[in-house]
mmCIF file of C-alpha atoms in Angstrom:
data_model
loop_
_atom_site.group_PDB
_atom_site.id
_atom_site.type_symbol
_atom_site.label_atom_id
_atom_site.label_comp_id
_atom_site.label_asym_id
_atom_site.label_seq_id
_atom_site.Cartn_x
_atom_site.Cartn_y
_atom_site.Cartn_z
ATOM 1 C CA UNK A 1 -100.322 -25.794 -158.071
ATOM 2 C CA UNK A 2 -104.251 -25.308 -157.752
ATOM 3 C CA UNK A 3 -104.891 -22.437 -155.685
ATOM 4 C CA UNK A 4 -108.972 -22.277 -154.733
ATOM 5 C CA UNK A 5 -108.420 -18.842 -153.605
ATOM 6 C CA UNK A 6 -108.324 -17.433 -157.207
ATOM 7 C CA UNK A 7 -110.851 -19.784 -158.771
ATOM 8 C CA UNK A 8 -113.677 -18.752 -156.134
ATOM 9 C CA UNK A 9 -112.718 -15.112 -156.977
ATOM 10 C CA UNK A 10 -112.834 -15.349 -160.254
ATOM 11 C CA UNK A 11 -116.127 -17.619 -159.508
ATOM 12 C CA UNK A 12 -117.515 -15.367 -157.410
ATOM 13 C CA UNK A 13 -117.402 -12.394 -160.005
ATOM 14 C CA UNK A 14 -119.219 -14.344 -162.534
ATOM 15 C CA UNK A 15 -121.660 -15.599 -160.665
ATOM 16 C CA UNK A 16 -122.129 -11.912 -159.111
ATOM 17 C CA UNK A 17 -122.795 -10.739 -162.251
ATOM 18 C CA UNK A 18 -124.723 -13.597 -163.520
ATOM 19 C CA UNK A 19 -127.101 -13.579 -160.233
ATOM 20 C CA UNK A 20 -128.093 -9.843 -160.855
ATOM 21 C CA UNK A 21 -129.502 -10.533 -164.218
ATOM 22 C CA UNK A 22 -131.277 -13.662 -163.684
ATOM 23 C CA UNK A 23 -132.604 -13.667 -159.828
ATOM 24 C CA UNK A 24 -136.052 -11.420 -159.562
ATOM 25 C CA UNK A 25 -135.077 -10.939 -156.027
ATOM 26 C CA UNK A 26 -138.750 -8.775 -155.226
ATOM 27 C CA UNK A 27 -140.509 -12.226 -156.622
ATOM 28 C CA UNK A 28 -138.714 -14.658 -153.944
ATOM 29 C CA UNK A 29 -141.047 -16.575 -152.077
ATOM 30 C CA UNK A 30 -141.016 -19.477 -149.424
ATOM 31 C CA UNK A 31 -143.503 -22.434 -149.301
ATOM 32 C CA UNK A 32 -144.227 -25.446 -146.958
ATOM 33 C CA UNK A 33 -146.832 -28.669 -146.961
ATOM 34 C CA UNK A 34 -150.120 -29.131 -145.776
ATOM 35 C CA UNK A 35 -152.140 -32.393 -145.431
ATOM 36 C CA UNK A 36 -154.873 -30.464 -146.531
ATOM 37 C CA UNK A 37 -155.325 -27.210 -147.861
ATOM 38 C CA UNK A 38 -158.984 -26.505 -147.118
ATOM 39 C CA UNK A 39 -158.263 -26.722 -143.424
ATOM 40 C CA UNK A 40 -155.082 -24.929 -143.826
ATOM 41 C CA UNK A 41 -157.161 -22.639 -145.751
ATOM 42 C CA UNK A 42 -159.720 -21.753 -143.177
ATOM 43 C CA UNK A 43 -157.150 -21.658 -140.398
ATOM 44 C CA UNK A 44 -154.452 -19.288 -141.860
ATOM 45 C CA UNK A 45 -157.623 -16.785 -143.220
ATOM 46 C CA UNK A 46 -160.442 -17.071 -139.937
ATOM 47 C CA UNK A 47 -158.195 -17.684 -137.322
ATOM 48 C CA UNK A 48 -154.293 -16.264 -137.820
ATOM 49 C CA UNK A 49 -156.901 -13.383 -140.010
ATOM 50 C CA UNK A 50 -154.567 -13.683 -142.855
ATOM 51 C CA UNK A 51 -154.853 -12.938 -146.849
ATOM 52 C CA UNK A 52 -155.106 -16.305 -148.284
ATOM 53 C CA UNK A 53 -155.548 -17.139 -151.945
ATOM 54 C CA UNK A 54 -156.659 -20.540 -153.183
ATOM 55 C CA UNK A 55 -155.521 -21.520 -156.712
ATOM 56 C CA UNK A 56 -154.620 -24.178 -158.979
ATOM 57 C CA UNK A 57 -153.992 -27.738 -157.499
ATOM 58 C CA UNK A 58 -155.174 -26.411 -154.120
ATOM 59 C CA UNK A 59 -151.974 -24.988 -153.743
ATOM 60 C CA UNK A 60 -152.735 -21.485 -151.225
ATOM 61 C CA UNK A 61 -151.063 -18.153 -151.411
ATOM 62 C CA UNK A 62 -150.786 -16.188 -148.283
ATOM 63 C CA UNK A 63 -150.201 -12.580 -149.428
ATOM 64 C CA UNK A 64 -147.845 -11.233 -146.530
ATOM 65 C CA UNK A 65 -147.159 -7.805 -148.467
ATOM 66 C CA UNK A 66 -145.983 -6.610 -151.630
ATOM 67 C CA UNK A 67 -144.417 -8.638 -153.230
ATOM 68 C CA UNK A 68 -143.769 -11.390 -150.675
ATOM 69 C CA UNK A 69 -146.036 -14.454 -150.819
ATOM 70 C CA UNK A 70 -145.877 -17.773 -148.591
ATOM 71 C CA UNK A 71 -147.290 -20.832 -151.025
ATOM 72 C CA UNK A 72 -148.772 -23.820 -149.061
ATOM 73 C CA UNK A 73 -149.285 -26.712 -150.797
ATOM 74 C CA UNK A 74 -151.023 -29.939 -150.492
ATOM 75 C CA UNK A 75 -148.903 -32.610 -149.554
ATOM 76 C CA UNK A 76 -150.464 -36.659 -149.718
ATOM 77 C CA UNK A 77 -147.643 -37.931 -147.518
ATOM 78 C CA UNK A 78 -146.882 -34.432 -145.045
ATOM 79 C CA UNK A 79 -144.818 -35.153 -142.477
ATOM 80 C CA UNK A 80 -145.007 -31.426 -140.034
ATOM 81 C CA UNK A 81 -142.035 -29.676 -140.216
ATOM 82 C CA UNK A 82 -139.764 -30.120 -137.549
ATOM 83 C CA UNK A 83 -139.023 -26.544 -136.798
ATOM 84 C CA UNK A 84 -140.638 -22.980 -137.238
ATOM 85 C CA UNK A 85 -142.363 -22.480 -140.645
ATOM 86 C CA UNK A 86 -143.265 -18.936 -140.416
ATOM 87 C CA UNK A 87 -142.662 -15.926 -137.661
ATOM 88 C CA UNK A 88 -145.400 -13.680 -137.186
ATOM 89 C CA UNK A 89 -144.472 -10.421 -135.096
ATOM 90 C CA UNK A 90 -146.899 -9.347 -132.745
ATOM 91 C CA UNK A 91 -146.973 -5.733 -131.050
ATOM 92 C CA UNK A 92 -148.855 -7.365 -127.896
ATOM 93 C CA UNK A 93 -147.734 -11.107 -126.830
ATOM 94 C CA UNK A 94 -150.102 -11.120 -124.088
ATOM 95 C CA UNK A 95 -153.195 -9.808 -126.080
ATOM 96 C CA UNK A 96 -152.485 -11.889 -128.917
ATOM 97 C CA UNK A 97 -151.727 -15.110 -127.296
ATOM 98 C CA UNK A 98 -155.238 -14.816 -125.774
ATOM 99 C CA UNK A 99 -157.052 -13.642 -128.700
ATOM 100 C CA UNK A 100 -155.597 -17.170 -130.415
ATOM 101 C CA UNK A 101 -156.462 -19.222 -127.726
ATOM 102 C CA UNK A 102 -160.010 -17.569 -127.600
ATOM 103 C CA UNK A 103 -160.195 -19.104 -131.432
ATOM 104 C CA UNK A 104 -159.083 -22.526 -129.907
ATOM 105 C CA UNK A 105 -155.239 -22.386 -130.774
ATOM 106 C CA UNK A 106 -153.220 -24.505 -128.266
ATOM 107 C CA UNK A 107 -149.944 -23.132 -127.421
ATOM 108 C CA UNK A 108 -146.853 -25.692 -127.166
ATOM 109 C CA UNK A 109 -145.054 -25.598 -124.005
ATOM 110 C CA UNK A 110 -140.864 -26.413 -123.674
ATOM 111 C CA UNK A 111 -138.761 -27.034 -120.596
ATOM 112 C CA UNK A 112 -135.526 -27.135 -122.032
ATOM 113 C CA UNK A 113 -132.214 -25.876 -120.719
ATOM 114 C CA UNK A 114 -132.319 -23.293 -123.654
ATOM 115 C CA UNK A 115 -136.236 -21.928 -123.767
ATOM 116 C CA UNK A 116 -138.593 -22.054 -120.908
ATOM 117 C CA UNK A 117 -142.411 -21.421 -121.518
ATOM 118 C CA UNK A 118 -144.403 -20.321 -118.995
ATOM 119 C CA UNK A 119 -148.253 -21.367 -118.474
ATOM 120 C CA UNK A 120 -149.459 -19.748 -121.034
ATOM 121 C CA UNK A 121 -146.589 -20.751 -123.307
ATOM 122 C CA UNK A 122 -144.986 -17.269 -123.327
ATOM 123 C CA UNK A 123 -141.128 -18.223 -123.449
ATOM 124 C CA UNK A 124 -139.359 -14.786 -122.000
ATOM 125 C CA UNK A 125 -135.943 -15.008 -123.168
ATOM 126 C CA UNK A 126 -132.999 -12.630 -121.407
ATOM 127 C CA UNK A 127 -131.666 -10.161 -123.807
ATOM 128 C CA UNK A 128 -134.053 -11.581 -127.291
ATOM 129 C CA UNK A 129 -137.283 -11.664 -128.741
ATOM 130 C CA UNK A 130 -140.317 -13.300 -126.778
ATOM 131 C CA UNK A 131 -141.820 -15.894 -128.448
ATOM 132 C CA UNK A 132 -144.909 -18.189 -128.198
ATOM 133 C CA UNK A 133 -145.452 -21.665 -130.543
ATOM 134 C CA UNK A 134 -148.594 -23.269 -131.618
ATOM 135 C CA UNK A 135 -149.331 -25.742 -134.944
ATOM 136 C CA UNK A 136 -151.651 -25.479 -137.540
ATOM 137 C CA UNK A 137 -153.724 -28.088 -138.786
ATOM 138 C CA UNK A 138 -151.112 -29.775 -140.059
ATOM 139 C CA UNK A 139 -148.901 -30.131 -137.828
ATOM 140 C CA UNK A 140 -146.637 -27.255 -138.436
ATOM 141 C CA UNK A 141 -145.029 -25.236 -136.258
ATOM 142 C CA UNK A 142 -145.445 -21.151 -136.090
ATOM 143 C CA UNK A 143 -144.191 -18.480 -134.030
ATOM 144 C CA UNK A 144 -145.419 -15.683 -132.622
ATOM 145 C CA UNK A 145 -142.840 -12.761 -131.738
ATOM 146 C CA UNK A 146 -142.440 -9.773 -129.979
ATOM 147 C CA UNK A 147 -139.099 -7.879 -129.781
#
């Protein structure tokens, strides 16, 4: 009789041992599209004020910290995600919020039964992180967060 209890452990060990050796886990990095990387490029650098790299086939590097890098790259056909791409934490939702909307960042507002924005597009959740969405050029959809 098959028993998948003793093949997955005996799976599991190899591939426990095989993952250690061949994953560079201080080299993992995420990625999404952009319809086009110049405007990406100016937006993520002059108005989120991050370190952005441009390299080969306009594909951009934003340098978070060491070791952990976001790639954009240029997509012909993007479609913007449909969910958050990146979380940035804030110390100061207020202040920041304004600062972004004083470089002409729109803030997205919901009215759902599960997250509730308020004017500015603050959503104050009971007992979690506050957030506040906005796009970039593309379409995509970022967070800002305070715990």
């Amino acid at each position: 009789m098959f028993k998948p209890s003793i093949l997955l452990s005996h799976t599991h060990t190899f591939l426990k041992i095989k993952t250690t050796d061949m994953i560079q886990r201080d080299k993992i990095f995420s990625g999404f599209s952009a319809e086009n990387t110049d405007e990406a490029y100016f937006f993520y650098k002059n108005v989120l004020g991050l370190d952005v790299e441009k390299g080969e086939m306009s594909v951009l590097t934003l340098k978070i910290n060491e070791g952990m890098n976001i790639i954009i790259y240029p997509k012909q056909d993007h479609v913007p995600a449909s969910y958050t791409v990146m979380n940035i934490p804030v110390t100061d939702m207020e202040d920041a919020v304004e600062e972004l909307r004083k470089k002409g960042v729109s803030f997205l507002h919901y009215d759902l039964p599960y997250i509730k924005t308020n004017e500015k597009g603050i959503a104050h959740v009971e007992n979690g992180p506050t957030h506040a969405w906005f796009t970039d050029p593309s379409g995509n959809i970022i967070s800002l967060i305070q715990d």
